[in-house]
Amino acid sequence: MLIDNHNRKINYLRLAVTDRCNLRCNYCMPAEGADFAKNDKLFTIDELSRLSEILVAQGIDKIRITGGEPFVRKDLMVLLRKLAKLDGLNDISVTTNATVIGPYIDELKELGILNINVSMDAINRETFERITRRDQYDTVHDNILRLITEGFNVRINFIALEGQNTEDIIPMLELTRHFDVSVRFLEEMPFNGGSKTFEKIAWDYKRILAFVREAYPDYYKLDSPETSTSVNYKIPGFKGSFGVIPSFSRTFCGSCNRLRISATGDVITCLYAKPSMNLREILRSENAEKNVKEQILKAVGNRSKTGFEAQQKYKGVFSNSMTSIGG
């Protein structure tokens, strides 16, 4: 079992399989894209599988596969097949932009990988294309509906962006009237490759909730797991639910149970902190299992208590882009 220096149990790994993405969302990276890692700097599928086995042996029982966009990696399903057979791993989930997931939906269902988070920041086509800088609206929309209708547990992540998409908050929420889906509204975070800087945000979770209340004043709060990053709500008569994730306000740090490993091997104990160390060469050297376990224990034993504490300690971390640190 992994217990951090603030007595928090760490059982959830966000594992990035690539830093590449086929969209160019303007809150994530500059229009020209990011400086993506060369293949030899990325873990192989066998290495990702081995790393997962080591961490599950240390007490990780939930793994979320992230990117970049994980499905741009052509051998991703090889990894997911391996993870599906891994004893002690109780939950495998995937975060995707839903542009290229279509051909893999049937096998995901067969493997029992049913928890899918989809990043979609607009329900309006023009707004979607302006934010993503790509013409993929129909594909994303159709794949989301297919996932929902085929029984997947779909959560749509919508980042509230001042002057860009807030007029889509209520229309996106309307999806929960007709479908058993969760729409989560996230605060914008400053990890955009240095393309934008800010000290505060216009749309924090309080403003989002107040905005929703103007349209649906009778929504009510749902019970959420202690370690949940989202505070969840339901509108009477609606099939689905909605939530807010205070990713910039950081109200959930006290119960954080997460560890991130980037596609290049960086161990990240908090989004607002710099990487603790890199596991890539350690995993490729002798005594890999022993040394990886030692480094994980070291990272977990030296975590900042909150994202604010990490931000104070690690200035300059905002020059990262979300695609480089695991979405």
Short mmCIF file of C-alpha atoms in Angstrom, two decimals:
data_model
loop_
_atom_site.label_atom_id
_atom_site.label_comp_id
_atom_site.label_asym_id
_atom_site.label_seq_id
_atom_site.Cartn_x
_atom_site.Cartn_y
_atom_site.Cartn_z
CA MET A 1 0.00 0.00 0.00
CA LEU A 2 1.19 3.49 -0.85
CA ILE A 3 0.67 6.10 1.88
CA ASP A 4 1.98 9.61 1.33
CA ASN A 5 3.58 11.94 3.85
CA HIS A 6 0.16 13.43 4.65
CA ASN A 7 -1.37 10.00 5.43
CA ARG A 8 -3.30 9.81 2.15
CA LYS A 9 -3.68 6.43 0.50
CA ILE A 10 -2.48 6.50 -3.12
CA ASN A 11 -4.32 3.91 -5.17
CA TYR A 12 -5.08 5.70 -8.46
CA LEU A 13 -2.59 6.04 -11.32
CA ARG A 14 -3.05 8.28 -14.34
CA LEU A 15 -0.77 6.69 -16.92
CA ALA A 16 -0.03 8.62 -20.11
CA VAL A 17 0.79 6.49 -23.15
CA THR A 18 1.67 9.37 -25.47
CA ASP A 19 2.10 13.12 -25.37
CA ARG A 20 0.77 13.48 -28.92
CA CYS A 21 -2.69 14.74 -29.75
CA ASN A 22 -4.51 15.18 -33.03
CA LEU A 23 -6.35 18.28 -31.79
CA ARG A 24 -4.80 21.66 -31.05
CA CYS A 25 -7.07 23.00 -28.30
CA ASN A 26 -6.21 26.61 -27.62
CA TYR A 27 -6.19 26.22 -23.82
CA CYS A 28 -3.74 23.32 -24.02
CA MET A 29 -1.06 24.27 -26.52
CA PRO A 30 -0.08 26.91 -29.08
CA ALA A 31 -1.54 26.67 -32.59
CA GLU A 32 1.72 25.26 -33.98
CA GLY A 33 1.56 22.41 -31.47
CA ALA A 34 3.97 21.27 -28.81
CA ASP A 35 7.47 19.83 -28.91
CA PHE A 36 6.42 16.19 -28.81
CA ALA A 37 8.78 13.52 -27.52
CA LYS A 38 10.69 11.26 -29.89
CA ASN A 39 9.71 7.59 -29.84
CA ASP A 40 12.81 6.45 -27.96
CA LYS A 41 11.83 8.76 -25.10
CA LEU A 42 8.43 7.10 -24.76
CA PHE A 43 7.70 3.90 -22.89
CA THR A 44 7.11 0.84 -25.05
CA ILE A 45 3.90 -1.11 -24.52
CA ASP A 46 5.83 -3.84 -22.72
CA GLU A 47 7.39 -1.22 -20.44
CA LEU A 48 4.00 0.33 -19.70
CA SER A 49 2.64 -3.11 -18.87
CA ARG A 50 5.58 -3.93 -16.61
CA LEU A 51 5.37 -0.56 -14.89
CA SER A 52 1.66 -1.12 -14.28
CA GLU A 53 2.37 -4.53 -12.74
CA ILE A 54 4.94 -3.02 -10.37
CA LEU A 55 2.58 -0.27 -9.25
CA VAL A 56 -0.39 -2.60 -8.81
CA ALA A 57 1.85 -4.71 -6.56
CA GLN A 58 2.40 -1.53 -4.51
CA GLY A 59 -1.33 -0.94 -4.07
CA ILE A 60 -2.54 0.84 -7.18
CA ASP A 61 -5.95 -0.62 -8.03
CA LYS A 62 -7.22 1.94 -10.54
CA ILE A 63 -5.45 3.02 -13.71
CA ARG A 64 -6.69 5.72 -16.07
CA ILE A 65 -5.05 5.71 -19.49
CA THR A 66 -4.43 9.23 -20.75
CA GLY A 67 -2.37 11.11 -23.32
CA GLY A 68 -2.16 13.37 -25.29
CA GLU A 69 -4.83 11.43 -27.07
CA PRO A 70 -4.24 7.76 -26.15
CA PHE A 71 -5.85 6.31 -29.27
CA VAL A 72 -3.36 7.98 -31.60
CA ARG A 73 -1.03 5.28 -30.29
CA LYS A 74 -1.73 2.38 -32.66
CA ASP A 75 -0.67 -0.32 -30.18
CA LEU A 76 -2.81 0.95 -27.32
CA MET A 77 -5.18 -2.02 -27.37
CA VAL A 78 -2.23 -4.36 -26.78
CA LEU A 79 -1.66 -2.61 -23.46
CA LEU A 80 -5.34 -2.59 -22.55
CA ARG A 81 -5.55 -6.34 -23.20
CA LYS A 82 -2.65 -6.87 -20.81
CA LEU A 83 -4.13 -4.61 -18.15
CA ALA A 84 -7.50 -6.35 -18.37
CA LYS A 85 -5.80 -9.58 -17.20
CA LEU A 86 -3.84 -7.96 -14.37
CA ASP A 87 -4.82 -9.32 -10.94
CA GLY A 88 -5.42 -6.62 -8.37
CA LEU A 89 -6.38 -3.97 -10.91
CA ASN A 90 -10.05 -3.27 -10.27
CA ASP A 91 -10.71 -0.33 -12.58
CA ILE A 92 -9.32 0.54 -16.00
CA SER A 93 -10.59 3.76 -17.53
CA VAL A 94 -9.64 5.96 -20.46
CA THR A 95 -9.65 9.69 -21.12
CA THR A 96 -10.01 10.56 -24.81
CA ASN A 97 -11.12 13.30 -27.17
CA ALA A 98 -13.26 10.67 -28.98
CA THR A 99 -11.91 11.48 -32.44
CA VAL A 100 -10.37 8.07 -33.15
CA ILE A 101 -11.94 5.76 -30.56
CA GLY A 102 -14.61 4.46 -32.96
CA PRO A 103 -12.86 1.31 -34.27
CA TYR A 104 -12.01 0.20 -30.73
CA ILE A 105 -15.39 0.55 -29.03
CA ASP A 106 -16.43 -3.07 -29.51
CA GLU A 107 -13.22 -4.48 -28.06
CA LEU A 108 -13.24 -2.03 -25.16
CA LYS A 109 -16.69 -3.36 -24.30
CA GLU A 110 -15.46 -6.96 -24.54
CA LEU A 111 -12.58 -6.18 -22.20
CA GLY A 112 -14.93 -4.57 -19.68
CA ILE A 113 -13.31 -1.14 -20.02
CA LEU A 114 -16.49 0.88 -19.74
CA ASN A 115 -15.43 4.05 -17.92
CA ILE A 116 -14.67 6.62 -20.60
CA ASN A 117 -14.05 10.33 -20.04
CA VAL A 118 -14.45 12.44 -23.16
CA SER A 119 -13.02 15.94 -23.43
CA MET A 120 -15.51 18.11 -25.31
CA ASP A 121 -15.63 21.84 -24.68
CA ALA A 122 -18.55 22.88 -26.88
CA ILE A 123 -21.82 21.47 -28.16
CA ASN A 124 -21.91 24.11 -30.90
CA ARG A 125 -19.99 23.08 -34.01
CA GLU A 126 -18.37 26.44 -34.75
CA THR A 127 -17.28 26.90 -31.15
CA PHE A 128 -15.89 23.37 -31.03
CA GLU A 129 -13.85 23.90 -34.19
CA ARG A 130 -12.59 27.28 -33.03
CA ILE A 131 -11.35 25.82 -29.73
CA THR A 132 -9.87 22.60 -31.12
CA ARG A 133 -8.62 24.17 -34.38
CA ARG A 134 -9.79 20.99 -36.14
CA ASP A 135 -12.85 19.78 -38.09
CA GLN A 136 -13.80 16.78 -35.94
CA TYR A 137 -17.17 17.74 -34.49
CA ASP A 138 -19.31 15.08 -36.22
CA THR A 139 -16.91 12.29 -35.33
CA VAL A 140 -16.75 13.27 -31.66
CA HIS A 141 -20.51 13.78 -31.39
CA ASP A 142 -21.28 10.45 -33.05
CA ASN A 143 -18.76 8.50 -30.97
CA ILE A 144 -20.11 9.98 -27.73
CA LEU A 145 -23.65 8.96 -28.61
CA ARG A 146 -22.47 5.48 -29.58
CA LEU A 147 -20.59 5.05 -26.30
CA ILE A 148 -23.64 6.16 -24.32
CA THR A 149 -26.10 3.95 -26.18
CA GLU A 150 -23.81 0.91 -25.94
CA GLY A 151 -23.74 1.08 -22.16
CA PHE A 152 -20.46 2.82 -21.38
CA ASN A 153 -20.16 5.02 -18.32
CA VAL A 154 -19.47 8.28 -20.15
CA ARG A 155 -18.37 11.47 -18.48
CA ILE A 156 -17.97 14.56 -20.65
CA ASN A 157 -15.35 17.03 -19.44
CA PHE A 158 -16.08 20.64 -20.44
CA ILE A 159 -13.61 23.38 -19.52
CA ALA A 160 -15.34 26.71 -18.99
CA LEU A 161 -13.40 29.28 -21.02
CA GLU A 162 -14.16 32.97 -20.65
CA GLY A 163 -15.21 34.52 -23.96
CA GLN A 164 -15.18 31.20 -25.80
CA ASN A 165 -17.73 28.59 -24.78
CA THR A 166 -19.71 29.55 -21.70
CA GLU A 167 -22.84 30.03 -23.80
CA ASP A 168 -22.64 26.25 -24.36
CA ILE A 169 -22.83 25.33 -20.66
CA ILE A 170 -26.63 25.02 -20.59
CA PRO A 171 -26.95 23.34 -24.03
CA MET A 172 -24.29 20.81 -23.01
CA LEU A 173 -26.13 20.23 -19.75
CA GLU A 174 -29.23 19.38 -21.79
CA LEU A 175 -27.54 16.10 -22.76
CA THR A 176 -28.20 14.90 -19.21
CA ARG A 177 -31.94 15.38 -19.76
CA HIS A 178 -32.05 12.66 -22.39
CA PHE A 179 -29.03 10.46 -21.64
CA ASP A 180 -27.55 8.76 -18.60
CA VAL A 181 -24.32 10.70 -18.90
CA SER A 182 -22.34 12.91 -16.54
CA VAL A 183 -21.27 16.35 -17.76
CA ARG A 184 -18.51 17.86 -15.64
CA PHE A 185 -17.59 21.52 -15.90
CA LEU A 186 -13.92 22.20 -15.15
CA GLU A 187 -12.16 25.37 -14.22
CA GLU A 188 -9.48 26.40 -16.70
CA MET A 189 -5.93 25.52 -15.68
CA PRO A 190 -2.77 27.40 -16.65
CA PHE A 191 -1.00 24.46 -18.34
CA ASN A 192 -1.03 25.61 -21.95
CA GLY A 193 2.58 25.53 -23.05
CA GLY A 194 3.09 29.16 -22.09
CA SER A 195 0.58 30.48 -24.63
CA LYS A 196 -1.42 32.26 -21.92
CA THR A 197 -0.82 33.28 -18.33
CA PHE A 198 -3.28 34.18 -15.58
CA GLU A 199 -3.43 34.56 -11.83
CA LYS A 200 -7.17 34.03 -11.51
CA ILE A 201 -10.01 32.73 -13.63
CA ALA A 202 -13.30 34.31 -14.61
CA TRP A 203 -15.31 31.08 -14.42
CA ASP A 204 -14.62 29.31 -11.15
CA TYR A 205 -16.85 26.53 -9.87
CA LYS A 206 -19.00 28.95 -7.86
CA ARG A 207 -19.81 31.02 -10.93
CA ILE A 208 -20.53 27.89 -12.97
CA LEU A 209 -22.98 26.64 -10.34
CA ALA A 210 -24.65 30.05 -10.08
CA PHE A 211 -25.02 30.14 -13.87
CA VAL A 212 -26.62 26.68 -13.90
CA ARG A 213 -28.93 27.65 -11.03
CA GLU A 214 -30.38 30.49 -13.13
CA ALA A 215 -31.65 27.90 -15.63
CA TYR A 216 -32.31 25.00 -13.23
CA PRO A 217 -32.83 26.39 -9.71
CA ASP A 218 -33.94 23.03 -8.28
CA TYR A 219 -30.80 20.99 -8.89
CA TYR A 220 -29.55 19.11 -5.85
CA LYS A 221 -26.26 17.70 -4.64
CA LEU A 222 -25.40 14.01 -4.94
CA ASP A 223 -23.20 11.95 -2.66
CA SER A 224 -19.69 11.60 -4.09
CA PRO A 225 -16.75 9.38 -3.13
CA GLU A 226 -14.37 11.02 -0.66
CA THR A 227 -11.57 11.05 -3.24
CA SER A 228 -13.69 12.48 -6.06
CA THR A 229 -12.38 15.62 -7.73
CA SER A 230 -15.89 16.51 -8.87
CA VAL A 231 -18.81 17.74 -6.79
CA ASN A 232 -21.86 16.18 -8.41
CA TYR A 233 -25.45 17.30 -8.85
CA LYS A 234 -28.69 16.23 -10.46
CA ILE A 235 -31.60 18.09 -12.01
CA PRO A 236 -34.97 16.52 -11.16
CA GLY A 237 -36.36 14.52 -14.06
CA PHE A 238 -33.07 14.36 -15.94
CA LYS A 239 -31.56 10.95 -16.72
CA GLY A 240 -27.96 11.99 -16.15
CA SER A 241 -26.06 14.22 -13.76
CA PHE A 242 -23.58 17.06 -13.81
CA GLY A 243 -20.63 18.12 -11.74
CA VAL A 244 -18.03 20.80 -11.22
CA ILE A 245 -14.30 20.17 -10.88
CA PRO A 246 -12.45 22.98 -9.03
CA SER A 247 -9.17 22.24 -10.80
CA PHE A 248 -7.87 25.79 -10.30
CA SER A 249 -9.54 26.47 -6.94
CA ARG A 250 -8.15 23.13 -5.70
CA THR A 251 -10.71 22.36 -3.02
CA PHE A 252 -10.15 18.59 -3.26
CA CYS A 253 -6.43 18.36 -2.44
CA GLY A 254 -6.99 17.03 1.07
CA SER A 255 -8.27 13.69 -0.20
CA CYS A 256 -6.02 13.34 -3.27
CA ASN A 257 -5.26 9.68 -4.00
CA ARG A 258 -3.57 10.16 -7.39
CA LEU A 259 -0.23 9.67 -8.97
CA ARG A 260 0.67 10.62 -12.53
CA ILE A 261 3.30 9.15 -14.81
CA SER A 262 3.88 10.94 -18.09
CA ALA A 263 4.48 9.21 -21.41
CA THR A 264 8.20 9.92 -21.06
CA GLY A 265 8.43 8.55 -17.53
CA ASP A 266 8.11 11.62 -15.32
CA VAL A 267 6.53 10.92 -11.93
CA ILE A 268 4.14 13.76 -11.09
CA THR A 269 2.64 13.84 -7.61
CA CYS A 270 0.67 17.06 -8.21
CA LEU A 271 -0.19 18.94 -11.38
CA TYR A 272 1.13 22.12 -9.82
CA ALA A 273 4.48 20.52 -8.94
CA LYS A 274 7.48 19.66 -11.06
CA PRO A 275 8.18 15.96 -11.75
CA SER A 276 9.70 14.12 -8.79
CA MET A 277 11.93 11.96 -10.97
CA ASN A 278 11.98 10.04 -14.24
CA LEU A 279 11.46 6.28 -14.34
CA ARG A 280 12.25 5.58 -17.99
CA GLU A 281 15.93 4.69 -17.68
CA ILE A 282 15.39 3.10 -14.26
CA LEU A 283 12.88 0.72 -15.81
CA ARG A 284 15.35 -0.09 -18.59
CA SER A 285 18.25 -0.90 -16.24
CA GLU A 286 19.13 -3.77 -13.88
CA ASN A 287 17.07 -4.36 -10.74
CA ALA A 288 14.28 -2.35 -12.36
CA GLU A 289 11.43 -3.55 -10.17
CA LYS A 290 13.27 -2.88 -6.92
CA ASN A 291 14.49 0.52 -8.04
CA VAL A 292 11.14 1.63 -9.45
CA LYS A 293 9.41 0.71 -6.20
CA GLU A 294 11.98 2.65 -4.21
CA GLN A 295 11.56 5.74 -6.38
CA ILE A 296 7.77 5.57 -6.20
CA LEU A 297 7.94 5.36 -2.40
CA LYS A 298 10.31 8.32 -2.38
CA ALA A 299 7.96 10.39 -4.59
CA VAL A 300 4.86 9.50 -2.61
CA GLY A 301 6.68 10.27 0.64
CA ASN A 302 7.51 13.81 -0.45
CA ARG A 303 4.24 15.24 -1.77
CA SER A 304 3.03 18.76 -1.31
CA LYS A 305 -0.04 18.94 0.90
CA THR A 306 -2.01 21.03 -1.59
CA GLY A 307 -1.72 22.38 -5.10
CA PHE A 308 -1.18 25.84 -3.67
CA GLU A 309 1.79 24.63 -1.64
CA ALA A 310 3.20 22.94 -4.75
CA GLN A 311 2.71 26.11 -6.82
CA GLN A 312 4.65 28.15 -4.29
CA LYS A 313 7.45 25.60 -4.23
CA TYR A 314 7.70 24.97 -7.97
CA LYS A 315 7.42 28.27 -9.78
CA GLY A 316 7.54 28.09 -13.58
CA VAL A 317 5.60 24.83 -13.84
CA PHE A 318 2.87 26.63 -15.82
CA SER A 319 5.07 26.55 -18.91
CA ASN A 320 4.02 22.90 -19.27
CA SER A 321 1.19 21.93 -21.59
CA MET A 322 -1.54 19.56 -20.49
CA THR A 323 -0.67 17.14 -23.26
CA SER A 324 2.85 16.73 -21.83
CA ILE A 325 1.74 15.99 -18.28
CA GLY A 326 -1.00 13.48 -18.86
CA GLY A 327 -4.12 15.46 -19.73
#
